[in-house]
Coordinates of C-alpha atoms in Angstrom, one line a residue:
M1 CA -14.9 -20.4 13.9
E2 CA -16.4 -16.9 13.6
K3 CA -14.6 -15.0 10.6
E4 CA -12.7 -11.9 10.9
M5 CA -13.5 -9.3 8.5
I6 CA -12.9 -6.1 7.3
I7 CA -15.4 -4.0 4.8
V8 CA -14.0 -1.7 2.4
L9 CA -16.7 0.4 1.4
D10 CA -16.6 1.6 -2.2
F11 CA -17.1 5.4 -3.0
G12 CA -15.8 5.0 -6.5
G13 CA -12.2 5.5 -6.5
Q14 CA -9.2 3.0 -8.4
Y15 CA -7.8 1.9 -5.4
N16 CA -10.7 0.5 -3.5
Q17 CA -9.9 -3.3 -4.3
L18 CA -5.9 -2.6 -3.4
I19 CA -7.0 -1.6 0.0
A20 CA -8.8 -4.7 0.6
R21 CA -5.7 -6.6 -0.9
R22 CA -3.6 -5.0 1.4
V23 CA -5.3 -5.9 4.3
R24 CA -5.5 -9.3 3.2
D25 CA -1.8 -9.1 3.0
C26 CA -1.8 -8.2 7.0
S27 CA -3.6 -12.0 7.2
V28 CA -7.1 -10.5 7.6
Y29 CA -10.0 -11.0 5.2
A30 CA -11.7 -8.2 3.5
E31 CA -14.2 -7.5 1.0
V32 CA -15.0 -4.5 -1.2
R33 CA -19.0 -4.0 -1.2
P34 CA -20.9 -0.8 -2.2
H35 CA -21.6 2.1 -0.8
T36 CA -25.1 1.5 -1.6
M37 CA -25.3 -1.1 0.4
P38 CA -28.1 -1.1 3.8
I39 CA -26.8 -0.5 7.1
E40 CA -28.5 -3.3 8.1
E41 CA -26.7 -5.7 5.7
L42 CA -23.4 -4.1 7.2
R43 CA -24.4 -4.5 11.0
A44 CA -25.2 -8.1 9.9
L45 CA -21.9 -9.1 8.8
A46 CA -20.4 -7.6 12.1
P47 CA -17.2 -6.5 10.5
K48 CA -13.9 -6.0 12.8
G49 CA -13.6 -2.8 11.0
I50 CA -14.9 -0.7 8.0
I51 CA -12.3 1.6 5.4
F52 CA -13.8 4.4 3.5
T53 CA -12.3 4.2 0.1
G54 CA -11.2 7.3 -2.2
G55 CA -13.3 8.4 -5.3
P56 CA -13.7 11.1 -7.5
N57 CA -16.3 13.6 -6.1
S58 CA -16.7 16.0 -3.7
A59 CA -18.2 15.3 -0.2
Y60 CA -20.1 18.5 0.0
L61 CA -22.0 18.2 -3.2
P62 CA -25.4 16.5 -2.8
D63 CA -25.4 14.2 -5.5
S64 CA -22.2 12.5 -4.4
P65 CA -21.3 9.5 -3.2
S66 CA -22.4 9.1 0.7
Y67 CA -23.5 6.8 3.9
S68 CA -25.6 7.0 6.9
K69 CA -24.5 8.8 9.5
E70 CA -25.6 5.9 11.7
I71 CA -22.7 4.0 10.8
F72 CA -20.4 5.9 13.1
D73 CA -22.9 4.6 16.2
L74 CA -22.3 0.9 15.4
G75 CA -19.2 1.1 17.5
I76 CA -17.3 -0.7 14.6
P77 CA -13.7 1.1 13.9
I78 CA -13.6 3.2 10.7
L79 CA -10.7 4.4 8.7
G80 CA -11.4 6.8 5.8
I81 CA -9.1 7.4 3.1
C82 CA -8.6 10.1 0.9
Y83 CA -12.6 11.0 -0.3
G84 CA -13.6 8.8 2.6
S85 CA -11.7 11.2 5.0
Q86 CA -13.6 14.2 3.6
L87 CA -16.7 12.5 3.8
M88 CA -16.3 11.4 7.3
A89 CA -15.4 14.9 8.1
H90 CA -18.3 16.2 6.0
L91 CA -20.7 13.8 7.8
L92 CA -19.5 14.7 11.3
G93 CA -19.5 18.4 11.3
G94 CA -16.1 19.4 9.8
R95 CA -15.8 21.5 6.6
V96 CA -14.8 20.4 3.3
A97 CA -13.7 22.7 0.5
T98 CA -11.7 22.8 -2.6
A99 CA -7.9 23.0 -2.0
P100 CA -6.2 26.4 -2.6
T101 CA -3.0 23.9 -3.8
S102 CA -3.9 20.7 -5.2
E103 CA -2.0 17.7 -4.4
Y104 CA -0.8 14.9 -6.6
G105 CA 1.9 12.1 -6.4
R106 CA 4.5 11.9 -3.6
T107 CA 4.2 14.4 -0.9
K108 CA 6.0 15.2 2.6
T109 CA 3.5 14.3 5.3
E110 CA 4.6 15.1 8.5
I111 CA 3.0 13.0 11.5
D112 CA 1.6 15.3 14.2
G113 CA 0.0 12.3 16.5
T114 CA 3.1 10.8 17.7
S115 CA 1.0 8.5 20.2
S116 CA -1.7 7.9 17.5
K117 CA -2.5 4.0 17.4
I118 CA -2.4 3.8 13.5
F119 CA 1.0 6.0 13.3
E120 CA 2.7 3.6 15.7
G121 CA 6.5 2.8 14.8
V122 CA 5.9 5.5 11.8
K123 CA 8.5 8.0 11.0
P124 CA 8.0 11.6 11.8
V125 CA 8.1 12.5 8.3
I126 CA 7.1 10.1 5.4
D127 CA 6.5 10.4 1.8
S128 CA 2.8 9.9 1.0
W129 CA 0.8 9.5 -2.1
M130 CA -1.9 12.2 -2.3
S131 CA -4.3 12.3 -5.2
H132 CA -7.0 15.4 -4.2
T133 CA -8.4 18.7 -5.2
D134 CA -10.6 19.1 -2.0
Y135 CA -9.3 19.5 1.4
I136 CA -10.5 19.1 4.9
A137 CA -10.1 23.3 6.3
E138 CA -11.5 22.0 9.4
A139 CA -11.7 18.9 11.5
P140 CA -15.0 18.1 13.0
E141 CA -15.6 18.6 16.7
G142 CA -13.8 15.7 19.3
F143 CA -11.0 15.0 16.6
T144 CA -7.3 15.3 16.9
V145 CA -5.2 16.5 13.5
T146 CA -2.5 14.1 13.7
A147 CA -0.6 14.9 10.1
H148 CA -0.3 18.2 7.9
T149 CA 1.5 18.8 4.8
D150 CA 2.6 22.1 3.5
N151 CA -0.5 22.9 1.8
C152 CA -2.9 20.3 3.6
P153 CA -3.7 20.9 7.2
V154 CA -5.4 17.8 7.9
A155 CA -3.3 15.0 6.4
A156 CA -4.8 12.8 8.8
M157 CA -7.0 13.1 11.8
E158 CA -8.6 10.9 14.7
S159 CA -11.1 10.5 17.4
P160 CA -9.9 7.4 19.0
E161 CA -12.6 7.2 21.7
R162 CA -15.0 6.6 18.4
G163 CA -12.7 4.6 16.8
L164 CA -12.7 6.8 14.0
Y165 CA -9.7 7.6 12.5
A166 CA -8.7 9.5 8.6
T167 CA -6.1 9.7 6.4
Q168 CA -6.0 12.5 3.2
F169 CA -3.2 10.1 1.9
H170 CA -3.4 7.0 0.2
P171 CA -1.8 4.1 2.9
E172 CA -2.7 1.4 0.2
V173 CA -0.2 2.4 -2.3
M174 CA 3.5 1.4 -2.2
H175 CA 4.5 5.1 -3.2
T176 CA 3.5 5.7 0.2
E177 CA 6.1 5.0 2.9
Q178 CA 4.8 2.6 5.8
G179 CA 1.5 2.7 4.5
L180 CA 1.4 -0.8 5.1
E181 CA 2.4 -0.9 8.8
I182 CA -0.5 1.9 8.9
L183 CA -3.1 -0.6 7.6
H184 CA -1.5 -2.9 9.7
N185 CA -1.8 -0.8 12.7
F186 CA -5.6 -0.2 12.1
V187 CA -6.4 -3.5 11.6
Y188 CA -4.5 -5.3 14.4
K189 CA -4.5 -2.2 17.2
V190 CA -7.5 -0.6 16.5
C191 CA -10.0 -3.2 15.2
G192 CA -8.0 -5.9 17.3
C193 CA -7.8 -8.5 14.2
K194 CA -6.1 -11.7 15.1
G195 CA -4.9 -12.3 11.2
D196 CA -5.9 -16.0 10.8
W197 CA -6.6 -15.4 7.3
K198 CA -4.6 -17.0 4.4
M199 CA -4.9 -18.2 1.0
D200 CA -6.4 -21.6 1.8
S201 CA -9.2 -19.9 3.4
F202 CA -10.1 -18.0 -0.2
V203 CA -9.6 -21.2 -2.0
D204 CA -11.9 -23.4 0.6
M205 CA -14.6 -20.6 0.6
T206 CA -14.6 -20.1 -3.1
V207 CA -14.8 -23.7 -3.7
A208 CA -17.8 -23.7 -1.3
S209 CA -19.2 -20.6 -2.6
L210 CA -19.2 -21.9 -6.4
R211 CA -20.7 -25.5 -5.2
E212 CA -23.8 -23.5 -3.4
K213 CA -24.1 -20.9 -6.3
I214 CA -23.8 -23.5 -9.2
G215 CA -25.6 -26.4 -7.5
D216 CA -26.5 -28.9 -10.2
G217 CA -25.9 -26.2 -13.1
R218 CA -23.6 -26.5 -16.3
V219 CA -20.9 -24.2 -16.8
L220 CA -19.0 -23.1 -19.8
C221 CA -15.5 -21.7 -19.1
A222 CA -12.8 -19.8 -22.0
L223 CA -9.8 -21.3 -20.8
S224 CA -6.6 -19.5 -22.2
G225 CA -4.2 -21.4 -20.8
G226 CA -2.8 -18.5 -18.8
V227 CA -2.8 -18.4 -15.3
D228 CA -6.1 -16.6 -14.6
S229 CA -7.8 -18.6 -16.8
S230 CA -6.4 -21.7 -15.7
V231 CA -6.7 -20.8 -11.9
A232 CA -10.5 -20.1 -12.5
A233 CA -10.7 -23.3 -14.2
V234 CA -9.2 -25.6 -11.7
L235 CA -11.3 -23.9 -8.8
L236 CA -14.5 -24.8 -10.9
S237 CA -13.5 -28.2 -11.5
K238 CA -12.8 -28.6 -7.9
A239 CA -16.5 -27.6 -7.2
V240 CA -18.6 -28.8 -10.0
G241 CA -16.2 -31.5 -11.7
K242 CA -18.0 -32.5 -15.1
Q243 CA -20.7 -29.9 -15.0
L244 CA -17.7 -28.0 -16.5
T245 CA -17.0 -27.8 -19.7
C246 CA -13.5 -25.6 -21.1
V247 CA -13.4 -24.2 -24.6
F248 CA -9.6 -23.8 -25.5
V249 CA -9.5 -21.3 -28.8
D250 CA -6.2 -21.8 -30.4
H251 CA -6.3 -18.3 -32.5
G252 CA -2.8 -18.9 -33.6
L253 CA -1.5 -15.9 -31.2
L254 CA -0.1 -18.1 -28.6
R255 CA 3.3 -18.2 -27.5
K256 CA 5.6 -21.3 -29.0
N257 CA 4.5 -24.7 -28.3
E258 CA 1.9 -23.5 -25.7
A259 CA -1.4 -24.7 -27.3
D260 CA 0.0 -28.2 -26.9
E261 CA 0.8 -27.7 -23.3
V262 CA -2.6 -26.5 -22.3
E263 CA -4.2 -29.6 -24.1
A264 CA -1.6 -31.8 -22.4
I265 CA -2.7 -30.1 -18.7
F266 CA -6.6 -30.0 -19.4
G267 CA -7.2 -32.2 -21.9
P268 CA -8.1 -36.1 -21.7
S269 CA -4.7 -37.2 -20.2
G270 CA -4.7 -34.2 -17.7
N271 CA -5.3 -34.9 -13.7
Y272 CA -8.6 -32.4 -13.8
E273 CA -12.1 -33.5 -13.6
L274 CA -13.6 -31.3 -16.7
N275 CA -14.5 -31.9 -20.5
F276 CA -11.8 -30.1 -22.7
V277 CA -12.6 -28.8 -26.0
R278 CA -9.9 -27.5 -28.0
V279 CA -10.6 -25.4 -31.5
N280 CA -8.0 -24.8 -34.3
A281 CA -8.7 -21.7 -35.7
Q282 CA -5.5 -20.0 -36.7
D283 CA -6.2 -19.7 -40.3
R284 CA -9.6 -17.8 -39.5
F285 CA -7.7 -15.3 -37.2
Y286 CA -5.0 -14.5 -39.6
K287 CA -7.6 -13.8 -42.7
A288 CA -9.4 -11.6 -40.2
L289 CA -6.7 -9.7 -39.2
E290 CA -5.2 -9.2 -43.0
G291 CA -4.4 -5.5 -43.8
V292 CA -5.4 -4.2 -39.8
T293 CA -2.9 -2.0 -38.5
D294 CA -4.6 -0.3 -35.9
P295 CA -4.2 -1.5 -32.2
E296 CA -7.7 -0.9 -31.2
R297 CA -9.2 -2.5 -34.2
K298 CA -6.7 -5.3 -33.9
R299 CA -8.0 -6.1 -30.4
K300 CA -11.3 -5.8 -31.2
I301 CA -11.2 -8.1 -34.2
I302 CA -9.1 -10.6 -32.0
G303 CA -12.0 -10.4 -29.3
E304 CA -15.0 -10.5 -31.7
E305 CA -13.8 -13.3 -33.6
F306 CA -12.9 -15.4 -30.4
I307 CA -16.7 -14.6 -29.4
R308 CA -17.8 -16.0 -32.7
V309 CA -15.9 -19.1 -32.5
F310 CA -16.6 -19.5 -28.9
E311 CA -20.5 -19.1 -29.8
E312 CA -20.0 -21.8 -32.5
E313 CA -18.4 -24.4 -30.1
A314 CA -21.1 -23.5 -27.4
K315 CA -24.0 -24.1 -29.7
K316 CA -22.7 -27.6 -30.0
I317 CA -22.6 -28.1 -26.0
G318 CA -25.9 -26.6 -25.8
A319 CA -27.3 -24.5 -23.1
V320 CA -25.6 -24.0 -20.1
D321 CA -26.4 -22.5 -16.5
F322 CA -23.5 -20.2 -16.2
L323 CA -20.4 -18.8 -18.4
A324 CA -17.2 -18.6 -16.4
Q325 CA -14.2 -16.1 -16.7
G326 CA -10.8 -15.7 -15.5
T327 CA -10.9 -11.9 -14.8
I328 CA -8.9 -10.5 -12.5
Y329 CA -9.1 -7.0 -10.4
P330 CA -6.7 -5.1 -13.0
D331 CA -8.6 -6.5 -15.5
V332 CA -11.4 -4.8 -14.4
I333 CA -10.0 -1.4 -13.5
E334 CA -8.2 -1.1 -17.0
S335 CA -11.4 -1.9 -19.0
G336 CA -13.6 0.5 -16.7
L337 CA -15.2 0.5 -13.7
G338 CA -17.5 2.7 -12.6
K339 CA -16.0 6.1 -13.4
S340 CA -12.6 5.2 -13.8
A341 CA -11.1 5.6 -17.3
T342 CA -11.0 2.8 -20.0
I343 CA -7.5 1.9 -20.6
K344 CA -7.9 -0.8 -22.5
S345 CA -10.7 -2.6 -24.4
H346 CA -9.2 -6.3 -24.3
H347 CA -9.5 -7.8 -21.3
N348 CA -12.2 -10.4 -20.5
V349 CA -14.4 -8.4 -18.7
G350 CA -17.2 -7.6 -21.3
G351 CA -18.0 -8.2 -25.0
L352 CA -19.5 -11.3 -23.9
P353 CA -20.8 -13.4 -26.5
E354 CA -24.8 -12.4 -27.8
H355 CA -25.7 -16.1 -28.7
V356 CA -24.8 -18.2 -25.9
D357 CA -27.6 -19.5 -23.5
F358 CA -26.7 -18.7 -20.2
K359 CA -28.2 -17.2 -17.4
E360 CA -25.3 -16.1 -15.2
I361 CA -21.5 -15.1 -15.2
V362 CA -18.9 -16.6 -12.8
E363 CA -15.9 -14.7 -12.0
P364 CA -14.2 -16.4 -9.3
L365 CA -11.1 -14.4 -9.2
R366 CA -12.5 -11.4 -10.1
M367 CA -11.0 -9.2 -6.7
L368 CA -7.7 -10.8 -6.7
F369 CA -4.5 -9.4 -8.0
K370 CA -2.1 -11.5 -10.3
D371 CA 0.5 -12.4 -7.4
E372 CA -2.8 -13.7 -5.2
V373 CA -3.8 -15.5 -8.0
R374 CA -0.8 -17.3 -8.4
R375 CA -0.9 -18.1 -4.3
A376 CA -4.2 -19.9 -5.1
G377 CA -2.9 -21.4 -7.7
L378 CA -0.4 -23.2 -5.7
E379 CA -2.5 -24.0 -3.0
L380 CA -4.7 -25.8 -5.6
G381 CA -1.9 -28.0 -6.5
I382 CA -1.8 -26.6 -9.8
P383 CA 1.8 -27.5 -11.1
D384 CA 4.5 -24.6 -10.4
Y385 CA 5.5 -24.3 -13.9
L386 CA 2.1 -23.1 -14.9
V387 CA 1.2 -20.9 -12.0
F388 CA 4.4 -18.9 -12.8
R389 CA 3.9 -19.0 -16.3
Q390 CA 4.2 -15.3 -17.6
P391 CA 1.1 -13.1 -17.8
F392 CA -0.2 -12.9 -21.2
P393 CA -3.3 -10.9 -22.6
G394 CA -6.4 -12.2 -24.2
P395 CA -5.6 -11.2 -27.8
G396 CA -2.2 -12.8 -27.6
L397 CA 0.6 -11.8 -29.7
G398 CA -1.7 -9.6 -31.0
V399 CA -0.4 -6.9 -28.7
R400 CA 2.9 -7.6 -29.2
I401 CA 3.1 -7.0 -33.1
I402 CA 2.7 -3.3 -34.1
D403 CA 1.3 -2.9 -37.1
E404 CA -0.2 -5.8 -39.5
I405 CA -0.5 -9.5 -38.1
T406 CA 1.1 -12.0 -40.3
E407 CA 1.7 -15.6 -39.7
D408 CA 5.5 -15.1 -40.5
K409 CA 5.3 -12.0 -38.3
V410 CA 3.7 -14.5 -35.3
R411 CA 6.6 -16.9 -36.1
I412 CA 9.2 -13.9 -35.3
V413 CA 7.7 -13.2 -31.8
Q414 CA 7.3 -16.8 -30.7
D415 CA 10.6 -17.4 -31.7
A416 CA 12.4 -14.4 -30.3
D417 CA 10.2 -14.6 -27.0
F418 CA 11.2 -18.2 -26.6
I419 CA 14.6 -17.4 -26.8
F420 CA 14.2 -14.6 -24.2
R421 CA 12.7 -16.4 -21.4
D422 CA 15.1 -19.4 -22.1
E423 CA 18.1 -17.1 -21.5
M424 CA 16.2 -15.7 -18.4
D425 CA 15.8 -18.9 -17.0
K426 CA 19.3 -20.2 -17.7
A427 CA 20.6 -17.1 -16.1
K428 CA 18.1 -17.4 -13.2
A429 CA 19.8 -21.1 -12.6
D430 CA 23.1 -19.9 -12.7
G431 CA 22.8 -16.9 -10.3
R432 CA 23.1 -14.4 -13.3
V433 CA 20.0 -13.2 -12.4
K434 CA 18.7 -13.3 -8.7
D435 CA 14.8 -12.8 -9.1
L436 CA 13.1 -13.5 -12.4
P437 CA 11.1 -10.2 -13.6
N438 CA 7.2 -10.6 -12.9
Q439 CA 6.8 -10.2 -16.4
Y440 CA 8.8 -10.3 -19.8
F441 CA 8.5 -11.0 -23.0
A442 CA 9.8 -9.7 -26.8
A443 CA 7.4 -8.1 -29.3
L444 CA 7.7 -7.0 -32.7
T445 CA 8.2 -3.3 -33.9
N446 CA 7.2 -2.1 -37.0
M447 CA 10.9 -0.5 -37.3
R448 CA 12.9 -2.0 -40.4
S449 CA 16.5 -0.7 -40.9
V450 CA 19.8 -1.6 -42.2
G451 CA 22.0 -4.4 -40.7
V452 CA 24.9 -6.5 -42.0
M453 CA 25.2 -10.3 -41.6
G454 CA 28.2 -11.9 -43.4
D455 CA 29.0 -10.0 -46.6
F456 CA 25.2 -9.3 -47.2
R457 CA 23.5 -6.1 -46.4
T458 CA 19.9 -6.7 -44.8
F459 CA 16.6 -4.9 -44.0
D460 CA 15.0 -6.6 -41.5
Y461 CA 12.9 -6.1 -38.5
A462 CA 13.9 -4.7 -34.9
V463 CA 12.8 -6.9 -31.9
V464 CA 12.1 -5.0 -28.6
L465 CA 12.7 -7.0 -25.4
R466 CA 10.3 -5.8 -22.4
A467 CA 10.7 -6.8 -19.0
V468 CA 8.8 -5.2 -15.7
N469 CA 8.8 -5.7 -11.7
T470 CA 5.6 -5.0 -10.3
S471 CA 3.8 -6.5 -7.1
D472 CA 0.2 -5.8 -8.7
F473 CA 0.4 -4.8 -12.2
M474 CA -1.2 -1.6 -11.8
T475 CA 2.2 0.2 -11.8
A476 CA 5.7 -1.2 -12.7
D477 CA 9.2 -0.4 -13.3
C478 CA 11.7 -1.6 -15.8
T479 CA 13.8 -4.5 -14.7
D480 CA 17.6 -4.0 -14.5
I481 CA 18.8 -6.9 -16.3
P482 CA 22.6 -7.4 -16.6
F483 CA 24.1 -6.4 -19.8
E484 CA 25.8 -9.6 -20.8
V485 CA 22.4 -11.6 -20.2
L486 CA 20.6 -8.9 -22.8
Q487 CA 23.3 -9.3 -24.8
R488 CA 23.3 -12.9 -25.0
V489 CA 19.6 -13.0 -25.7
M490 CA 20.2 -10.3 -28.7
N491 CA 23.2 -12.6 -30.0
R492 CA 20.7 -15.9 -30.2
I493 CA 17.4 -13.9 -31.7
I494 CA 19.6 -12.0 -34.3
N495 CA 21.5 -15.6 -35.0
E496 CA 18.3 -18.0 -34.8
V497 CA 15.6 -16.0 -35.7
K498 CA 15.0 -15.1 -39.5
G499 CA 13.9 -11.7 -40.5
V500 CA 15.3 -9.7 -37.5
N501 CA 18.7 -7.4 -37.5
R502 CA 18.0 -5.6 -34.6
V503 CA 17.0 -6.0 -30.8
L504 CA 15.7 -3.1 -28.5
Y505 CA 15.3 -3.1 -24.9
D506 CA 12.3 -1.3 -23.5
L507 CA 13.0 1.5 -20.2
T508 CA 9.5 2.4 -19.9
S509 CA 7.6 2.4 -16.7
K510 CA 3.9 2.0 -15.9
P511 CA 2.8 4.8 -15.8
P512 CA 3.3 6.7 -18.1
G513 CA 3.9 3.2 -20.1
T514 CA 1.6 0.0 -20.1
I515 CA 3.0 -3.4 -19.7
E516 CA 1.8 -4.4 -23.2
L517 CA 3.1 -2.5 -25.9
L518 CA -0.5 -2.0 -27.3

């Protein structure tokens, strides 16, 4: 059966893979390809549709990303988004200019094209998400303006006879009302897709692709036991079996009992065909972190020490052909992609071992978001309790401890976090909480305050609880946890965790905050 595909042509924006993900949410397969992709290759792929992404440049400048005008003559429907809409207008003879008033964030948008296929079923006025300094001042000849705002005369335009559509706003982000319906309309009503792609297709394709790429080569994988690295390891195990060696470094910054749980799943008594190596390096990491308080330096020390330990184990294994990582798309964005700003340095998308002998990196999950990774895990038959394990950062509890990291502080966070997760599970089981947050954990502040326990005054630490709801981990909102559940968690932490006399709840959304504290 011929595979339906939408090609997302990347012009440098941060939402590029999110567009592909939204298309996949419509049960249509989508891939992101660079704008430098030759048109002959694009034609050979025979996509059902093409989407031009956003980007930070001005379409009218000579050194800005562009594409051959021949693309408009392929007979393939095209949707331009933000920069992509401006590029379409510019290439086809319209006028793009600096907008008198820039638009950022939620913007009231009036739909003028009531007969437009992409706006079928969409309300006359929607809140859309804008992010632009330039705008389309004049639409190209043959185009109809189908939406506008107070400051943007061409918020959407189309030439349905040629299959060309464009929106200045971003339909792919959740902040745009009915954005998914707009994309759904494009892929079904304009491109004529049937919608026969599911996650099992991704698993089958990825296993087959890994098998072909790796051949009889050897693969080395850094296994953290988190969802991402676990799913990546199982995909590789299904593809190449014992050609895969997974090295699990216990740096002493894992959640309570987690190291033993990881070994039980992937070790010799587990169900997966792979070679498993556990390295107990807790003391080594604690020593390296002595006296360090700067968050970025802590992350770098943990990352560098991890690489050194990993290198030492890799030398024992010998030369391998491939190094595997469980990188997912939000990791790529937050670590810097193209001209995107680097937000954090702790994700596993760089800082590669210098002295490990390998030919190539494989990152089978690089283009997926967290919820897609979980769906892939379920499709692979990984146990639910592992698939739905709370997301956990590469530096572990190192980014959940403000100020210096010590073994005692790690113990405090492990115990507090265990209690929080335990009480949330109980609240879900008895109906006090309908759905568990997408991510929730306890962290340790560097604040100490006076408290009273029994007849004694204390001077101990404050633990902060963090819980967020998110679909893609690019944005997140604080979870509204019932007060009596928070009270129960607070009581248990103060009574059971030595060194804590105060519990706080973090209400910050992302943005402006990040999900982790550091």
